[in-house]
Coordinates of C-alpha atoms and ligand atoms in Angstrom, one line a residue:
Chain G
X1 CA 111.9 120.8 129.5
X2 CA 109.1 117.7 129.0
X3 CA 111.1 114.5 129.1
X4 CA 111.4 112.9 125.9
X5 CA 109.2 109.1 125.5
X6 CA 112.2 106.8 125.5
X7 CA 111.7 103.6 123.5
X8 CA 114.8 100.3 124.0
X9 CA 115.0 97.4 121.7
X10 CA 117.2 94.8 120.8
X11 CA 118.0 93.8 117.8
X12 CA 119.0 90.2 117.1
X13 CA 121.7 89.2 114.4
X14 CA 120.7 87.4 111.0
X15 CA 117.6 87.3 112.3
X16 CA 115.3 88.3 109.5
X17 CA 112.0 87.1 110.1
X18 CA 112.2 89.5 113.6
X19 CA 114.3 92.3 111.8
X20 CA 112.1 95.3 111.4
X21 CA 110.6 95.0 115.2
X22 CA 112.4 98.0 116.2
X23 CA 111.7 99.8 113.6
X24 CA 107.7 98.9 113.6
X25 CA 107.3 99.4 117.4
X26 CA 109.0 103.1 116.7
X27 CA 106.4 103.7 113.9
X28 CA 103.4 102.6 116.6
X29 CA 104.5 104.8 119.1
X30 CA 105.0 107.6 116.7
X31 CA 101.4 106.9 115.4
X32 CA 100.5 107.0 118.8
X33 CA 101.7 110.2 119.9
X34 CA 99.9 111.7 116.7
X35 CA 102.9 112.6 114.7
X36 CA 102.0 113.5 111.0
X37 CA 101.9 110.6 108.6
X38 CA 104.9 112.0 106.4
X39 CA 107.1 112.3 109.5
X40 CA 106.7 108.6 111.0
X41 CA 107.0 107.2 107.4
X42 CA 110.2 109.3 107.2
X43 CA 111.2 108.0 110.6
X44 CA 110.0 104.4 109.6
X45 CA 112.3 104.1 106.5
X46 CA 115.4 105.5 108.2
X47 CA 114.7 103.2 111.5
X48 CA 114.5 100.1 109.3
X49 CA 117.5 100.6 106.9
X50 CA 119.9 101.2 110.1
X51 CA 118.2 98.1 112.0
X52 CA 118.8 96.0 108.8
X53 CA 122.2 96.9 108.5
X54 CA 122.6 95.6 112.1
X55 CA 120.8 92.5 111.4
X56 CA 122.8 92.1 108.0
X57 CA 126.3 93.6 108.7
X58 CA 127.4 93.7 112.5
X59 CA 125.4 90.6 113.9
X60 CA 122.8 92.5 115.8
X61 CA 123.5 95.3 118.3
X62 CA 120.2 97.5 119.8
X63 CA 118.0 100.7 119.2
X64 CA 117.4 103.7 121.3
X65 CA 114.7 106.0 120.6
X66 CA 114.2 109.1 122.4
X67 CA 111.2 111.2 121.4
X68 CA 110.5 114.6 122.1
X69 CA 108.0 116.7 121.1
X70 CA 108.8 118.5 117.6
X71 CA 111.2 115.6 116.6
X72 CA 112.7 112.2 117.1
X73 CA 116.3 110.6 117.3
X74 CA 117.0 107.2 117.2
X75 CA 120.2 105.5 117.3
X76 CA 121.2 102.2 116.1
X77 CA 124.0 100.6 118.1
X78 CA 125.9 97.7 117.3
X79 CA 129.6 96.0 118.3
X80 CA 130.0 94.7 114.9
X81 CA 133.3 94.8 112.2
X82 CA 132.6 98.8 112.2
X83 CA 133.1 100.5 108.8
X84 CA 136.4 100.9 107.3
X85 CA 135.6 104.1 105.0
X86 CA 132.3 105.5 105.9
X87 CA 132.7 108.3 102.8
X88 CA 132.4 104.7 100.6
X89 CA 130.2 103.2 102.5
X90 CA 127.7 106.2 101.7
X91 CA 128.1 106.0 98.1
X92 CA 125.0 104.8 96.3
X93 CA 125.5 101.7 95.4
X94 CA 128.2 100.5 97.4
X95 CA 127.8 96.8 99.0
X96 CA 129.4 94.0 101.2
X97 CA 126.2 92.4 101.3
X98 CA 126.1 88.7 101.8
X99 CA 124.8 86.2 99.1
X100 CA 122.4 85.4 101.8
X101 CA 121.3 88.5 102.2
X102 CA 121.1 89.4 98.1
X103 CA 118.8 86.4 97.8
X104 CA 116.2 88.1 100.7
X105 CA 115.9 91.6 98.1
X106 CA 119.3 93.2 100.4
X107 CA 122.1 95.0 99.4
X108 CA 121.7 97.6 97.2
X109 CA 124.4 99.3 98.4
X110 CA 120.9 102.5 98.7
X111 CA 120.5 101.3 102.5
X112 CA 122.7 104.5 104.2
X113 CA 122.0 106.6 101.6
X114 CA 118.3 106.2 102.2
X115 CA 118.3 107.1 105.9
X116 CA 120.3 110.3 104.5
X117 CA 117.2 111.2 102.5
X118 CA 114.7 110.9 105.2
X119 CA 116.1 112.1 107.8
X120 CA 116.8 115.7 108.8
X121 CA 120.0 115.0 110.3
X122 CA 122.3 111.7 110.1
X123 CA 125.6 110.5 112.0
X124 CA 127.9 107.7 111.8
X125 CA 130.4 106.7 114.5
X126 CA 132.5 103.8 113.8
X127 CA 135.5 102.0 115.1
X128 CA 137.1 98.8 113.5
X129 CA 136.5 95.8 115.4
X130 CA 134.1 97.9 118.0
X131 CA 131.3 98.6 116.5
X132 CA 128.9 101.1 114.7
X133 CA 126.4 103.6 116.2
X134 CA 124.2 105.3 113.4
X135 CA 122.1 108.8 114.8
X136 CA 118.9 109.7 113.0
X137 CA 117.1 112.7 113.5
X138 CA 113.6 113.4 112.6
X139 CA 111.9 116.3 112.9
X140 CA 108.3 116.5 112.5
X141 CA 107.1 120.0 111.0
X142 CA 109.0 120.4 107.5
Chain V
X1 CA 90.7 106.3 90.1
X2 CA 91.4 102.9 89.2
X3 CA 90.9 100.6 92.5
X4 CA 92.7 97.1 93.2
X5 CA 90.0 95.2 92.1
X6 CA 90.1 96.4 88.7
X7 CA 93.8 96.4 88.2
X8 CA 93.4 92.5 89.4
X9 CA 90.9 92.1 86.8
X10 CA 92.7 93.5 83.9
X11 CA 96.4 91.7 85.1
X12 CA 94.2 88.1 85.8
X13 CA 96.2 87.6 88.7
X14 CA 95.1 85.4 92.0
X15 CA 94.5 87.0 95.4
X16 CA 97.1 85.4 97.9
X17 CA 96.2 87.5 100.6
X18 CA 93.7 90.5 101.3
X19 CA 90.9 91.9 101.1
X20 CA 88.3 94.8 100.3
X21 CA 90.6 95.7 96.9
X22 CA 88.0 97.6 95.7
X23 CA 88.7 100.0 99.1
X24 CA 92.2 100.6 97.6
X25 CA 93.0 103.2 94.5
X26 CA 95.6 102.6 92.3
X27 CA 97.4 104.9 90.2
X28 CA 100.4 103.6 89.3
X29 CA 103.4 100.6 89.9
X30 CA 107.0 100.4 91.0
X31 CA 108.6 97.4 89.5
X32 CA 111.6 96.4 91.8
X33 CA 113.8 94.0 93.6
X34 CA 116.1 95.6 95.6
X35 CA 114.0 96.7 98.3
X36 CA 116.3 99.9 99.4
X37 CA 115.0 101.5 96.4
X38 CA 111.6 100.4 96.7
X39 CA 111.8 102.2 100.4
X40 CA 112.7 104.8 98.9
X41 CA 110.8 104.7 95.6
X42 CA 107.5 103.0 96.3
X43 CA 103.9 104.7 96.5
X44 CA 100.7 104.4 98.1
X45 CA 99.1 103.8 95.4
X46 CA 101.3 101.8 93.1
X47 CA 101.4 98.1 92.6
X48 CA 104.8 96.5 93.7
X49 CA 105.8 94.1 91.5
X50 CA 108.0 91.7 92.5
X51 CA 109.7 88.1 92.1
X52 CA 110.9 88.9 96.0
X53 CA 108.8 86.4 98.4
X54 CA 111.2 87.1 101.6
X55 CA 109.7 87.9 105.1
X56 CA 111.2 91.5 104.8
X57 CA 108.9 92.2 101.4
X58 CA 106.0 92.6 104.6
X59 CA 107.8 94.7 106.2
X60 CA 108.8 97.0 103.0
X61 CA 104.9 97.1 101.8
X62 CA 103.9 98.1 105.3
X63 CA 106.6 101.0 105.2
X64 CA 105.6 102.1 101.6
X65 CA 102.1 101.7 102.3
X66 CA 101.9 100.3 98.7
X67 CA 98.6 98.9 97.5
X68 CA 99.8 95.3 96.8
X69 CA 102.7 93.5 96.2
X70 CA 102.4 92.0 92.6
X71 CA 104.3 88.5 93.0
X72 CA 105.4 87.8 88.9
X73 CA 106.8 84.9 87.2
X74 CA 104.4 82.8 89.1
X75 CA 106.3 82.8 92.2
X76 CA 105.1 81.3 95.4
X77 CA 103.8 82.9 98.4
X78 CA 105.7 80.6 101.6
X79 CA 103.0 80.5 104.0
X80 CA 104.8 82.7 107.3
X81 CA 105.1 85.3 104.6
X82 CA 101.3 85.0 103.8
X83 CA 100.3 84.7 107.6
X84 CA 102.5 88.1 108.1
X85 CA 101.1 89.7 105.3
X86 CA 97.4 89.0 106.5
X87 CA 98.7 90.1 110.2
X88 CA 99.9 93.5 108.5
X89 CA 97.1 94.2 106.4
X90 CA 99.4 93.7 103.1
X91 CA 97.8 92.6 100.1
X92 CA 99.4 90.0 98.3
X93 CA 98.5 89.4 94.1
X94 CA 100.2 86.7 92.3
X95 CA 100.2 86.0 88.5
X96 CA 102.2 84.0 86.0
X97 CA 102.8 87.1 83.9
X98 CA 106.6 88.4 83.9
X99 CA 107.4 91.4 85.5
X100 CA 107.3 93.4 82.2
X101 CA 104.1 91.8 80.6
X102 CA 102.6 92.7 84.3
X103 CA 104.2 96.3 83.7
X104 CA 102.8 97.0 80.3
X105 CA 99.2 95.9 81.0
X106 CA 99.1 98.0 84.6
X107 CA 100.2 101.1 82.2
X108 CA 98.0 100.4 79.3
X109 CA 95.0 100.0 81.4
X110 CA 96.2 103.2 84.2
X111 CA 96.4 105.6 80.8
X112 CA 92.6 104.8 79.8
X113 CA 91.4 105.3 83.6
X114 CA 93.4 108.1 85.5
Ligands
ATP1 N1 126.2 98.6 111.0 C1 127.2 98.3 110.1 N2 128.3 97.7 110.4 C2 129.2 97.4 109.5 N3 129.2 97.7 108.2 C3 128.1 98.4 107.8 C4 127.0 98.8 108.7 N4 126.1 99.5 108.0 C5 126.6 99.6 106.7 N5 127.8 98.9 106.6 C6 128.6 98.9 105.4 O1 128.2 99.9 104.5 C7 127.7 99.3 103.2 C8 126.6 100.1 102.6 O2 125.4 100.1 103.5 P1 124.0 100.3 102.9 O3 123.0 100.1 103.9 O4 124.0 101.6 102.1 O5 123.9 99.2 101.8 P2 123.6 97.6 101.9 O6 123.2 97.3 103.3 O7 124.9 96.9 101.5 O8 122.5 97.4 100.9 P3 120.9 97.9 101.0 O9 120.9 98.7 102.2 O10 120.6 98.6 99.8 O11 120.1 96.6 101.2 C9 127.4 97.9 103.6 O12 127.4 97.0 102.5 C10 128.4 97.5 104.6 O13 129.7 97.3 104.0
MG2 MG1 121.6 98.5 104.1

């Protein structure tokens, strides 16, 4: 098997101007690689909404991207508050976002169910007080 | 279809940032300020309309690939906002119009040139 491209960053908490570097570096590479337009955009929109929640909700953590040929995962890992009810937590609509964070356009409570939509395949593990590590797969051909 | 540059016309509002409008078709808007839904939402070819004039709003136009971001209600463009935006390639309108008023004339004048 071809080894997959493996892509690191880290993403720094309440940082907002930087938030999105992750996610923006994935969608260069993916561009890159010639992935179709649909599929990085797809890839883009998931990446971003689980970096932002790392930025907004667990003070930072980092991003692992491995890509392979028909498809991409990504994981978003952070040692934040973790999420107390993850079945809530998905519900459209549902939010603990900051004021802060309201005032920058955040916290729509649509973040999680977002990367649900545009991925092919999405996982939360979470522990109180440990952290949160959010799997998003992308595959290229629909 | 109708490009940029007409739809700037017909709303009167300012150029903040870009250029080549008339490069960029238009055929509709997404009027939002949570900017989940306008990930989720947004077009290529609509006109975001927004009062949002965060950093992030870059980074949401770049992932929507919208046409423009339509700052209403005459809000301000801070300037590490507008040297991002020129950095991305985001076009940035502004007007004094409200969000609506912006709304109504975009449709009225995207029903007479589809
Ligand atoms: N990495 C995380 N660590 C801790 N809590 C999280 C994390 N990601 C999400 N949450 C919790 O899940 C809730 C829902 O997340 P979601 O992304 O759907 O919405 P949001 O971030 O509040 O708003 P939006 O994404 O629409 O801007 C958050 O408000 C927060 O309580
Ligand atoms: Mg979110």
């Amino acid at each position: 098997m071809i080894e997959p491209v493996k892509l690191e960053y880290k993403i720094r908490g309440s940082d907002f101007i930087n938030a999105g570097e992750a996610s923006s570096g994935t969608k260069k590479a993916l561009n890159r690689l010639g992935v179709s337009p649909a599929a990085v955009k797809r890839a883009a929109i998931a990446m971003y909404e689980a970096e932002i929640n790392a930025v907004i909700h667990a003070d930072g953590g980092e991003a692992e991207v491995f890509i392979y040929s028909d498809h991409v995962i990504i994981r978003i890992i952070d040692q934040g508050p973790g999420i107390p009810d993850v079945s809530l937590a998905m519900q459209e609509g549902w939010s603990t976002a900051p004021d802060i964070a309201r005032e920058m356009g955040f916290g729509a409570g649509m973040g999680l169910p977002n990367i649900k939509k545009h991925s092919d395949d999405m996982s939360i593990e979470t522990e109180i007080g440990k952290g949160t590590t959010v799997t998003i797969t992308v595959r290229f051909q629909v | 279809m109708a490009t940029l540059d007409q739809v700037r016309e017909v709303l009167g509002a300012q150029i903040l940032v870009g250029n080549d409008l008339d490069q960029r078709p238009v055929a509709g808007g997404y009027a939002c300020d949570m900017l989940s839904w306008v990930m989720s939402h947004a077009q290529p070819t609509d006109v975001w309309m927004t009062i949002l004039n965060s950093i992030n709003v870059i980074a949401v136009a770049v992932l929507t690939d919208c046409a423009c971001v339509l700052l209403t209600e005459g809000v301000e463009l801070p300037p590490d906002v507008a040297a991002r935006a020129q950095d991305k390639g985001v076009v940035v309108l502004g007007t004094q119009a409200s969000t609506y008023e912006a709304s109504a004339r975009l449709h009225a004048f995207l029903n007479q040139h589809p």
